[in-house]
PDB file of C-alpha atoms and ligand atoms in Angstrom:
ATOM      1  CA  UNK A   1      18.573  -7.211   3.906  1.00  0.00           C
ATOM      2  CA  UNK A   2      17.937  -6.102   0.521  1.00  0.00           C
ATOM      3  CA  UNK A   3      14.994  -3.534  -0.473  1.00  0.00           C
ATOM      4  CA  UNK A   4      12.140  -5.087  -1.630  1.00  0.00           C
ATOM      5  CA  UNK A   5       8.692  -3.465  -1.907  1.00  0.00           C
ATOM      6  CA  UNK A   6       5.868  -5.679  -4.076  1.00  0.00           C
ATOM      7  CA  UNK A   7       2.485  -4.561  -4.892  1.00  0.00           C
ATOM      8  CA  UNK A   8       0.283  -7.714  -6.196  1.00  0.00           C
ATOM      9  CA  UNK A   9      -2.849  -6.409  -8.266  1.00  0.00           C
ATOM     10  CA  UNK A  10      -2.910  -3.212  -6.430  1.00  0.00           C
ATOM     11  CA  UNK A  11      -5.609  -0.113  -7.273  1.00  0.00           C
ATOM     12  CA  UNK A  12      -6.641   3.041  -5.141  1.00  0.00           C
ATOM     13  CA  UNK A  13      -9.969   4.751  -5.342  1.00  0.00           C
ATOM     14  CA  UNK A  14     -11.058   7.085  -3.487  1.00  0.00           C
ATOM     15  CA  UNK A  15     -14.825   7.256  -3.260  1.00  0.00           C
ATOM     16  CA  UNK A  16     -15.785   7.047  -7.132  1.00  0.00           C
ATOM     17  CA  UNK A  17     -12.527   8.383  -8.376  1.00  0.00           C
ATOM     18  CA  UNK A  18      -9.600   5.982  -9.703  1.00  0.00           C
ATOM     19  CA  UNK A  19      -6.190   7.358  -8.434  1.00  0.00           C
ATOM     20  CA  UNK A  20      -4.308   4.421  -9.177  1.00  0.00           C
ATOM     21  CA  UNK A  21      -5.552   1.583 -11.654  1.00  0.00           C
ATOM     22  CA  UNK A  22      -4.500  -2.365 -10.799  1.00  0.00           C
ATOM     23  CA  UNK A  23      -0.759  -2.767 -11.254  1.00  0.00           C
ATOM     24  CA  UNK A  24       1.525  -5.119  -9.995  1.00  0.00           C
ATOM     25  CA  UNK A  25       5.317  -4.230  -9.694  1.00  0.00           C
ATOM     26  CA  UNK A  26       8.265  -4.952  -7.179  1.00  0.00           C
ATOM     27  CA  UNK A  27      10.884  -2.751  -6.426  1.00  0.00           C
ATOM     28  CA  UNK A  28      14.189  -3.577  -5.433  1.00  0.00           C
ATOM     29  CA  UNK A  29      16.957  -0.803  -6.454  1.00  0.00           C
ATOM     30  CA  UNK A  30      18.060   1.741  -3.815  1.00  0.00           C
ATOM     31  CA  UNK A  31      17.203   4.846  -6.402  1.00  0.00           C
ATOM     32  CA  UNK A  32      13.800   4.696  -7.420  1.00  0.00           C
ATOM     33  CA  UNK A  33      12.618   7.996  -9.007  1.00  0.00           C
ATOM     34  CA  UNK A  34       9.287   8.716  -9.758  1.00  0.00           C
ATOM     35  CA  UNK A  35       7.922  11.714 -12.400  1.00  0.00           C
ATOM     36  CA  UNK A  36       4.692  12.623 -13.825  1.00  0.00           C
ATOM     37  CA  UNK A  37       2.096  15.331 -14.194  1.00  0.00           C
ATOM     38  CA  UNK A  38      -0.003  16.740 -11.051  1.00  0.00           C
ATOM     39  CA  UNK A  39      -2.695  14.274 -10.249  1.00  0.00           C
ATOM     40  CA  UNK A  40      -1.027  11.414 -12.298  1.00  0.00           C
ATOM     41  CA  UNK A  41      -1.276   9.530  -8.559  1.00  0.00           C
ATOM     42  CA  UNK A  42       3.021  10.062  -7.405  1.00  0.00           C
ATOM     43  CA  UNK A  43       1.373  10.776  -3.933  1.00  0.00           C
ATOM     44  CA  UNK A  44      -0.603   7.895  -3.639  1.00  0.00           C
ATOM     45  CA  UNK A  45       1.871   5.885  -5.071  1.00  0.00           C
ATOM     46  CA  UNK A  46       4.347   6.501  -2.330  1.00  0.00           C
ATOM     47  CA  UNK A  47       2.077   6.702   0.261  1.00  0.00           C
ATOM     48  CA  UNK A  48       1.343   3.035  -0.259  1.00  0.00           C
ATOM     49  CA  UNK A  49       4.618   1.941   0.167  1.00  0.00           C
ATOM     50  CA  UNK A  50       4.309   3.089   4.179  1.00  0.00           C
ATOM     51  CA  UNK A  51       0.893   2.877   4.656  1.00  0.00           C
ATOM     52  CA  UNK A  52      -0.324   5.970   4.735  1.00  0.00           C
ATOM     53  CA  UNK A  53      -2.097   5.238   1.931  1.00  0.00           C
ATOM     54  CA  UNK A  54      -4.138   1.609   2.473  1.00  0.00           C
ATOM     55  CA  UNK A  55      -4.713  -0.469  -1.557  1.00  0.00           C
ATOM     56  CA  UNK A  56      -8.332  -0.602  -2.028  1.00  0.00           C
ATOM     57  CA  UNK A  57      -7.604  -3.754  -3.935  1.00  0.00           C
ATOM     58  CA  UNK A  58      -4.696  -6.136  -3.802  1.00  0.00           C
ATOM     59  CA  UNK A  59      -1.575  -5.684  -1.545  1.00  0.00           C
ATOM     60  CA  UNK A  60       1.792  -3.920  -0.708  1.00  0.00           C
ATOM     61  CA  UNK A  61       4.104  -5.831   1.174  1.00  0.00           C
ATOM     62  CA  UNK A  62       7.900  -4.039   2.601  1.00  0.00           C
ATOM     63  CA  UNK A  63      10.306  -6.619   3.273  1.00  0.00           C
ATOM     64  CA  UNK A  64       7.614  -9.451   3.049  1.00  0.00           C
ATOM     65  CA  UNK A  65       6.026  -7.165   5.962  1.00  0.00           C
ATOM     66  CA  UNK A  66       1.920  -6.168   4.583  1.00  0.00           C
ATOM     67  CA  UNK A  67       1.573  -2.402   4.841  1.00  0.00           C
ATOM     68  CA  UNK A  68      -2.533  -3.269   6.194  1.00  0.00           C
ATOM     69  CA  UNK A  69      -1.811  -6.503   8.480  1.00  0.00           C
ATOM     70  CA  UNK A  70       2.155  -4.983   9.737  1.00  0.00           C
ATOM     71  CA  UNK A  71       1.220  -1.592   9.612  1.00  0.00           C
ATOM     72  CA  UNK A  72       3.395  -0.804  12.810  1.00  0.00           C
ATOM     73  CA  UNK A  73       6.633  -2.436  11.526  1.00  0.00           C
ATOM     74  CA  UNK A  74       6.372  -0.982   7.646  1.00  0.00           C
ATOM     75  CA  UNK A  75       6.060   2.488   9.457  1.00  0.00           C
ATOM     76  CA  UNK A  76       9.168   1.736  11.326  1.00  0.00           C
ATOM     77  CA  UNK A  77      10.864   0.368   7.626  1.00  0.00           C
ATOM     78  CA  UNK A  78       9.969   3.008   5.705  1.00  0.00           C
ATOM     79  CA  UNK A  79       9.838   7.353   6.676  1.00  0.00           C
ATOM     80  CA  UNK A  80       7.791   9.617   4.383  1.00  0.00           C
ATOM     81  CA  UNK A  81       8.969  13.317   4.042  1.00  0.00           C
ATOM     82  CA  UNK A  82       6.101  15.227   3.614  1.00  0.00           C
ATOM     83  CA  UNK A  83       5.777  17.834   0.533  1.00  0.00           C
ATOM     84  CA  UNK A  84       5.282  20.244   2.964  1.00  0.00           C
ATOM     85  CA  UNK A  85       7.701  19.779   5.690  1.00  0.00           C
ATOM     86  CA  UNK A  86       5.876  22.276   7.984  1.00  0.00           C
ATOM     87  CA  UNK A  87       3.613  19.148   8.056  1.00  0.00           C
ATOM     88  CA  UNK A  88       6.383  16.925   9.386  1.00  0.00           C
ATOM     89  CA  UNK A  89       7.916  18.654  12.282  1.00  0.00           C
ATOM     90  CA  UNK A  90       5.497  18.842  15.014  1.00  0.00           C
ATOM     91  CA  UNK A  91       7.831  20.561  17.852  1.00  0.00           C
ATOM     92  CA  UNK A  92       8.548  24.223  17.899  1.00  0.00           C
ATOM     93  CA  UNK A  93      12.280  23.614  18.324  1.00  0.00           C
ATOM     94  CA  UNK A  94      14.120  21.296  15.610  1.00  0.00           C
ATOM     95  CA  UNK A  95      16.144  19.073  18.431  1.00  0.00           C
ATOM     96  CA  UNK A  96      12.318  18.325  20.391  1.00  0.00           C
ATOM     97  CA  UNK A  97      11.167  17.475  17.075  1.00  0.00           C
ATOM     98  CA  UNK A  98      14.326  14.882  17.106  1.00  0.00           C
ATOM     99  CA  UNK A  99      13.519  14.091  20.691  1.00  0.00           C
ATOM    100  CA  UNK A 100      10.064  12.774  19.961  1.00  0.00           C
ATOM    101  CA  UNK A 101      10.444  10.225  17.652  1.00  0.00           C
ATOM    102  CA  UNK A 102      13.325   8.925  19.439  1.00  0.00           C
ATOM    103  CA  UNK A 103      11.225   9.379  22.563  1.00  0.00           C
ATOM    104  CA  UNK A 104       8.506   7.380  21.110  1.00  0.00           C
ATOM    105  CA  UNK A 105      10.309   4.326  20.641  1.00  0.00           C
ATOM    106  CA  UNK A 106      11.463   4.635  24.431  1.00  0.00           C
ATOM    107  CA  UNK A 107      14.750   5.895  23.721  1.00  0.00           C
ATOM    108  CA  UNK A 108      15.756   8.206  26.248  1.00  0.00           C
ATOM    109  CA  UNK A 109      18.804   9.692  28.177  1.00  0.00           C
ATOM    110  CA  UNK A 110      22.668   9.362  26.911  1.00  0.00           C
ATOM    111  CA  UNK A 111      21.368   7.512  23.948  1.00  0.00           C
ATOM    112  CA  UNK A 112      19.010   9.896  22.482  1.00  0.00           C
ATOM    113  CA  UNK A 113      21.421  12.723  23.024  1.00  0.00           C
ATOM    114  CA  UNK A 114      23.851  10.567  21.133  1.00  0.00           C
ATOM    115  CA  UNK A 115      21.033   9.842  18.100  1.00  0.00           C
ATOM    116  CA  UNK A 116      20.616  13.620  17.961  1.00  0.00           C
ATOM    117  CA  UNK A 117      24.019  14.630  18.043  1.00  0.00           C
ATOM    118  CA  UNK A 118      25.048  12.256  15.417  1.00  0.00           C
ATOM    119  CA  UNK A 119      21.947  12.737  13.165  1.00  0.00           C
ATOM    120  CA  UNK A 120      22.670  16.801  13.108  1.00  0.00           C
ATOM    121  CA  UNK A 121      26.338  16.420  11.854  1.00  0.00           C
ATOM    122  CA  UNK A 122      24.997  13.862   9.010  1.00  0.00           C
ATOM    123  CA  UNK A 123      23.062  16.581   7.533  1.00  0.00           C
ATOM    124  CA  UNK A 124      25.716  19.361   8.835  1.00  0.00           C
ATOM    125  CA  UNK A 125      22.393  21.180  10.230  1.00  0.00           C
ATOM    126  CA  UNK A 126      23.644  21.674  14.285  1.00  0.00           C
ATOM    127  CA  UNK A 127      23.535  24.893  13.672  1.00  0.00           C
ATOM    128  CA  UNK A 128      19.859  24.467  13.910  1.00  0.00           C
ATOM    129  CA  UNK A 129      19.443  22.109  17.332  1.00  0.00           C
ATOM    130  CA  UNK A 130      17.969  25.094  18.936  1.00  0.00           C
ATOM    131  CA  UNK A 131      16.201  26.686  16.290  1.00  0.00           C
ATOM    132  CA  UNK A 132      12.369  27.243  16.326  1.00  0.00           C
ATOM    133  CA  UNK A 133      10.580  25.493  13.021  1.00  0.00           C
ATOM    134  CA  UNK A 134       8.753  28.364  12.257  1.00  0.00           C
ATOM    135  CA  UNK A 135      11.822  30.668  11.848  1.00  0.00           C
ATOM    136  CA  UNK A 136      13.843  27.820   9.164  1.00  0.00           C
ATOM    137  CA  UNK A 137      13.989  28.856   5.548  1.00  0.00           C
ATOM    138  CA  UNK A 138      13.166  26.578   3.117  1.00  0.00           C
ATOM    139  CA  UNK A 139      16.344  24.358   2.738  1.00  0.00           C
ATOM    140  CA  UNK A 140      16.770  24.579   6.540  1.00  0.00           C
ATOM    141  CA  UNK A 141      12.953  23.183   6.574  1.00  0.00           C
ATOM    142  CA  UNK A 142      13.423  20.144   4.422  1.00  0.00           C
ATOM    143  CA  UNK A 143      16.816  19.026   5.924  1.00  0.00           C
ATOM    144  CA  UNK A 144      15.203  19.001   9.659  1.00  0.00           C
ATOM    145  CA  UNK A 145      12.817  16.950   7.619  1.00  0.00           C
ATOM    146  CA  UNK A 146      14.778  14.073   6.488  1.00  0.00           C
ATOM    147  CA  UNK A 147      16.742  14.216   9.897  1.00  0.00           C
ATOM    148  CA  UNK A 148      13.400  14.233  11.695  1.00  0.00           C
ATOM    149  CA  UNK A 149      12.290  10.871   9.939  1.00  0.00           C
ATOM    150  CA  UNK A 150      15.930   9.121   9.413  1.00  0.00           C
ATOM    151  CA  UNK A 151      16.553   9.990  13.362  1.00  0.00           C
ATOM    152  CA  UNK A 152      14.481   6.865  13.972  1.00  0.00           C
ATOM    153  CA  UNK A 153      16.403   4.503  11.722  1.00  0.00           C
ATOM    154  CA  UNK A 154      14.055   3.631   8.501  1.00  0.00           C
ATOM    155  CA  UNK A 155      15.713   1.492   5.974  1.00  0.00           C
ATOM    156  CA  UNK A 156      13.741   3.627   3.544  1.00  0.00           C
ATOM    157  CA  UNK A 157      13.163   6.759   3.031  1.00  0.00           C
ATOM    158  CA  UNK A 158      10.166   8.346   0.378  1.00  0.00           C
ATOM    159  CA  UNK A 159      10.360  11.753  -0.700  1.00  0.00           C
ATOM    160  CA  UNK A 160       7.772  14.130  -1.736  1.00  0.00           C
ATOM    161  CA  UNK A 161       8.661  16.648  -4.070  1.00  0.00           C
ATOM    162  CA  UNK A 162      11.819  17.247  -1.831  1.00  0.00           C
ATOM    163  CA  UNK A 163      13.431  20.356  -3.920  1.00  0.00           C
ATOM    164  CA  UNK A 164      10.040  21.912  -5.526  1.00  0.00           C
ATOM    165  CA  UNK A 165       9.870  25.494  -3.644  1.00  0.00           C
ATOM    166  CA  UNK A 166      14.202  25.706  -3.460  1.00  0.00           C
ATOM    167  CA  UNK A 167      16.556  28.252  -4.601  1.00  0.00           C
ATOM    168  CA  UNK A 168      19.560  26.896  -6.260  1.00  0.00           C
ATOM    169  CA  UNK A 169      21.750  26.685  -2.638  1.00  0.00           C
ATOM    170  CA  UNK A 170      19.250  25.108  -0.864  1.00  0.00           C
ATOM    171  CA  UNK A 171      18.119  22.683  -3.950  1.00  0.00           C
ATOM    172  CA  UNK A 172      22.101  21.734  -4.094  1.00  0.00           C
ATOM    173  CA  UNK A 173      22.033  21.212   0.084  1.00  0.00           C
ATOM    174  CA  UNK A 174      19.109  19.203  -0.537  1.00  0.00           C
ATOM    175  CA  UNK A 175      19.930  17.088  -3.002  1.00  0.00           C
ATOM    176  CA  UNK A 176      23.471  16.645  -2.004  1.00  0.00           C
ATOM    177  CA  UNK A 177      21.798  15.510   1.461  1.00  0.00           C
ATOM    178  CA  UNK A 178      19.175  12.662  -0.836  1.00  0.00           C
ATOM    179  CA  UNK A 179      22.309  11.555  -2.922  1.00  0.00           C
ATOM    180  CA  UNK A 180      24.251  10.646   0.174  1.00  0.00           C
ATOM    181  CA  UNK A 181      22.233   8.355   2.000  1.00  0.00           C
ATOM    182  CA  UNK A 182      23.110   5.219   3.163  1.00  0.00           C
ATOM    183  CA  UNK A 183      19.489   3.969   3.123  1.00  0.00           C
ATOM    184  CA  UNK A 184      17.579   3.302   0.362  1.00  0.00           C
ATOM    185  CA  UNK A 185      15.447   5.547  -1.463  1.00  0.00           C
ATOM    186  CA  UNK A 186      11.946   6.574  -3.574  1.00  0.00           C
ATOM    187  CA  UNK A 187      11.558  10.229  -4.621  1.00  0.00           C
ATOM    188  CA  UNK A 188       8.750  12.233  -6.413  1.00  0.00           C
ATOM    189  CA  UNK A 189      10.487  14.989  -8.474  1.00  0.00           C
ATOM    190  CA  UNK A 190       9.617  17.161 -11.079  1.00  0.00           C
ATOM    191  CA  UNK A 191      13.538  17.833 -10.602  1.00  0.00           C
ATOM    192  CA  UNK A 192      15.136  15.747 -13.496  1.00  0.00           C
ATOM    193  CA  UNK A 193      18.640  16.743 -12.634  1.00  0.00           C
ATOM    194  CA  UNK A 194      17.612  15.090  -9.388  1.00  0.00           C
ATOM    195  CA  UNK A 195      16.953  11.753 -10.626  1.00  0.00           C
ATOM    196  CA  UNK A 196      19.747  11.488 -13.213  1.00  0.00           C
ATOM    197  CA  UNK A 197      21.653   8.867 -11.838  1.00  0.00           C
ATOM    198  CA  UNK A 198      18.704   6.936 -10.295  1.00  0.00           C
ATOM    199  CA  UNK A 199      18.669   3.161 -10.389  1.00  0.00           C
ATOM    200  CA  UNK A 200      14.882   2.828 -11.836  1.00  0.00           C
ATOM    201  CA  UNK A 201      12.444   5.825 -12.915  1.00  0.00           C
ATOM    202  CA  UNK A 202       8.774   5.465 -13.258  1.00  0.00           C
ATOM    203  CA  UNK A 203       6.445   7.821 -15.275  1.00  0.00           C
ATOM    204  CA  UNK A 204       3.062   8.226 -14.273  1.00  0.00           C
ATOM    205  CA  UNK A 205       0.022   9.529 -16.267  1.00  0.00           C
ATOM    206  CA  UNK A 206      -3.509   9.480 -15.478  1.00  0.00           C
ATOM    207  CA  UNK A 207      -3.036   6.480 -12.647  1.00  0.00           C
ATOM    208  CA  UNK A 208      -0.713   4.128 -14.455  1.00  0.00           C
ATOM    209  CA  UNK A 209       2.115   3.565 -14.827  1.00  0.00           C
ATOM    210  CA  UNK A 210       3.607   4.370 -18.238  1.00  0.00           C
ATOM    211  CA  UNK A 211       7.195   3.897 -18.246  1.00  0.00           C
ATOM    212  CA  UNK A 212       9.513   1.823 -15.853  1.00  0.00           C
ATOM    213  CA  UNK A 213      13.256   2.314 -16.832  1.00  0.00           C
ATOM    214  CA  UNK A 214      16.515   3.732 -16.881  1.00  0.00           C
ATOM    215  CA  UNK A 215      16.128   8.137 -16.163  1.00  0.00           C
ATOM    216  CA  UNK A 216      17.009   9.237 -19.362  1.00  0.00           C
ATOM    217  CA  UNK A 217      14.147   7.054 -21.209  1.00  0.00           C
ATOM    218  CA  UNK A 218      12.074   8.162 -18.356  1.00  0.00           C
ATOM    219  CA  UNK A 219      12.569  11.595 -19.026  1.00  0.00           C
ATOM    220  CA  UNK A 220      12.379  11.856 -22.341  1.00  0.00           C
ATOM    221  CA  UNK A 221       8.904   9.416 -22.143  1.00  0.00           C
ATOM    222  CA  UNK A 222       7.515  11.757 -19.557  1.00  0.00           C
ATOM    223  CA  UNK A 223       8.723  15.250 -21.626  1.00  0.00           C
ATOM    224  CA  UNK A 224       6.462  13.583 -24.559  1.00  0.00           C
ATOM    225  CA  UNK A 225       3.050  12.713 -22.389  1.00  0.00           C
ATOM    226  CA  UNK A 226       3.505  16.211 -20.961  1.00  0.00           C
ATOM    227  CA  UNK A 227       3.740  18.189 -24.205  1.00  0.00           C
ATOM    228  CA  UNK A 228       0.948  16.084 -26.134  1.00  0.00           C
TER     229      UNK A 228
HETATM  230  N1  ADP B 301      -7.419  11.739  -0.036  1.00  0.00           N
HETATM  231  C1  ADP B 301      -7.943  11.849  -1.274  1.00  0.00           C
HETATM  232  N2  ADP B 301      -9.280  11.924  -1.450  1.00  0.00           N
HETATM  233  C2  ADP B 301      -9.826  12.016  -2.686  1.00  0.00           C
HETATM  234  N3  ADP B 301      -9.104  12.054  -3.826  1.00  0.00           N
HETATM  235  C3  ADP B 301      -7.777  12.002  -3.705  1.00  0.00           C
HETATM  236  C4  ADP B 301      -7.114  11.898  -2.437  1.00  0.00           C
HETATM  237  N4  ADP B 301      -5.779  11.856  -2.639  1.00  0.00           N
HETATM  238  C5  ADP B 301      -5.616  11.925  -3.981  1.00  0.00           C
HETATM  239  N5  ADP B 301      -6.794  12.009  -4.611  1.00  0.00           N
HETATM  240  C6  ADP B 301      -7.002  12.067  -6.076  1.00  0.00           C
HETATM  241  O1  ADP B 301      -6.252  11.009  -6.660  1.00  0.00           O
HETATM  242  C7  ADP B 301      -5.610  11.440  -7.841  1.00  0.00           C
HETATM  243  C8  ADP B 301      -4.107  11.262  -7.710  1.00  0.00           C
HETATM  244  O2  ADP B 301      -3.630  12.171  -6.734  1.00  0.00           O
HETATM  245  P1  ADP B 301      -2.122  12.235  -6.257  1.00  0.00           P
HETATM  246  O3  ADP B 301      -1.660  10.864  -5.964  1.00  0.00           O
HETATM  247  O4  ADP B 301      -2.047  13.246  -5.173  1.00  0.00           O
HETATM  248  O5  ADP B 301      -1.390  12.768  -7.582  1.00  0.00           O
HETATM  249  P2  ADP B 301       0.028  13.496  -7.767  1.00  0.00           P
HETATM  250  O6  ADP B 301       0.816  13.333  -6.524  1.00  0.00           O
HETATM  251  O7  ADP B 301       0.614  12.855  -8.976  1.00  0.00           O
HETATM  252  O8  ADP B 301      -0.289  14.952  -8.033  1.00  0.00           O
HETATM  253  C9  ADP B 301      -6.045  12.872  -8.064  1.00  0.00           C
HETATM  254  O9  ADP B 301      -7.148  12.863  -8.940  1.00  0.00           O
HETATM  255  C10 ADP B 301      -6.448  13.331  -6.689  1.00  0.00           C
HETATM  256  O10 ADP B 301      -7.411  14.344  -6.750  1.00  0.00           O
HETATM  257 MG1   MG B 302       1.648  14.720  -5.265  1.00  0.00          MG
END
């Protein structure tokens, strides 16, 4: 099935403060970048395409599923990496941190040693199966990441500032890994080079949206709010 992610009238606020103003919008490529200043609302953005973040007005639905009423099965569509990855992986060794969301969903013996094994060689991290979290570098950090969430078999994967704190090899590991997905994908980056060849780019300022296009118009749209 095709991606398809449609908010209808959709705002945020939290307490008094606007994050994101009504909108309505549906998504469909597998590229979707997504650029804009700090506080513009990225985070919130994304976050409401899983869930994690609930519309205070109007709705998000994920494959027809509603993010409020289907919460469960938009969870299980669509895997947020965390800006922080430390935040993601909750097991002191990278391969129990693979174990428990397979665990979760009651896989278990031959099968989740099979998920693991192939997950590691899709990123070319089993070097790091036995490696504590705490010890990873950067680039190690985020790639356990995106195996810890695409382990359970999202058709979607959203991506918080993925390459922000990277040096050059790890940025190029990174994004290599983002490029090369098979499932779709939305990603926050401050990173042009990253979103190049993207399907779609948005630009956010101040809670709206402010450009929806092709990267290059995005770019140079979002280079102009930033500068004025
Ligand atoms: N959980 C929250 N509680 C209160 N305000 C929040 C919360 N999350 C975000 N905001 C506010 O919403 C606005 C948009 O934030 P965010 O989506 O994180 O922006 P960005 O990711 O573009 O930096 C900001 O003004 C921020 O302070
Ligand atoms: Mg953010």
């Amino acid at each position: 099935m095709n991606l398809n992610i449609r908010f209808s009238d959709v705002s945020v606020r939290f307490g008094e403060r606007v994050a994101l103003h009504p909108f309505s919008l549906t998504l469909e490529e597998r590229r979707i970048g997504i650029i804009g200043l700090n506080g513009s609302g990225k985070t919130t953005f994304a976050k409401l395409i899983n869930g994690l973040v609930k519309p205070t007005n109007g709705n998000v639905t994920v494959n027809g599923l509603d993010t409020k009423d289907d919460a469960k099965a938009v969870l299980a569509l669509a895997g947020f990496i965390f800006q922080n990855p430390q935040h993601q992986l909750i097991m002191p060794v990278v391969r129990e941190d693979l174990a428990f969301g397979l665990k979760q969903r009651g896989i278990k013996g031959d099968d989740l040693d099979m998920r693991i094994k192939t997950i590691l060689e899709r990123f070319g991290i089993e070097n790091l199966a036995n490696r504590r979290v705490h010890e990873l570098s950067g680039g190690e950090l985020q790639l356990a990441a995106i195996a810890s969430v695409a382990v359970t078999g999202p058709e979607i994967l959203i991506f918080d500032e993925p390459v922000n704190q990277l040096d050059i090899r790890n940025r190029k590991r990174v994004v290599e890994a983002i490029l090369g997905l098979e499932e779709s994908a939305v990603v926050i980056s401050h990173d042009l080079g990253l979103l190049a060849n993207f399907d779609r780019v948005l630009v956010f300022d101040q809670g709206r949206i402010v450009f929806d296009g092709a990267p290059a118009s995005a770019i140079a749209h979002y280079e102009a709010v930033a500068t004025c």
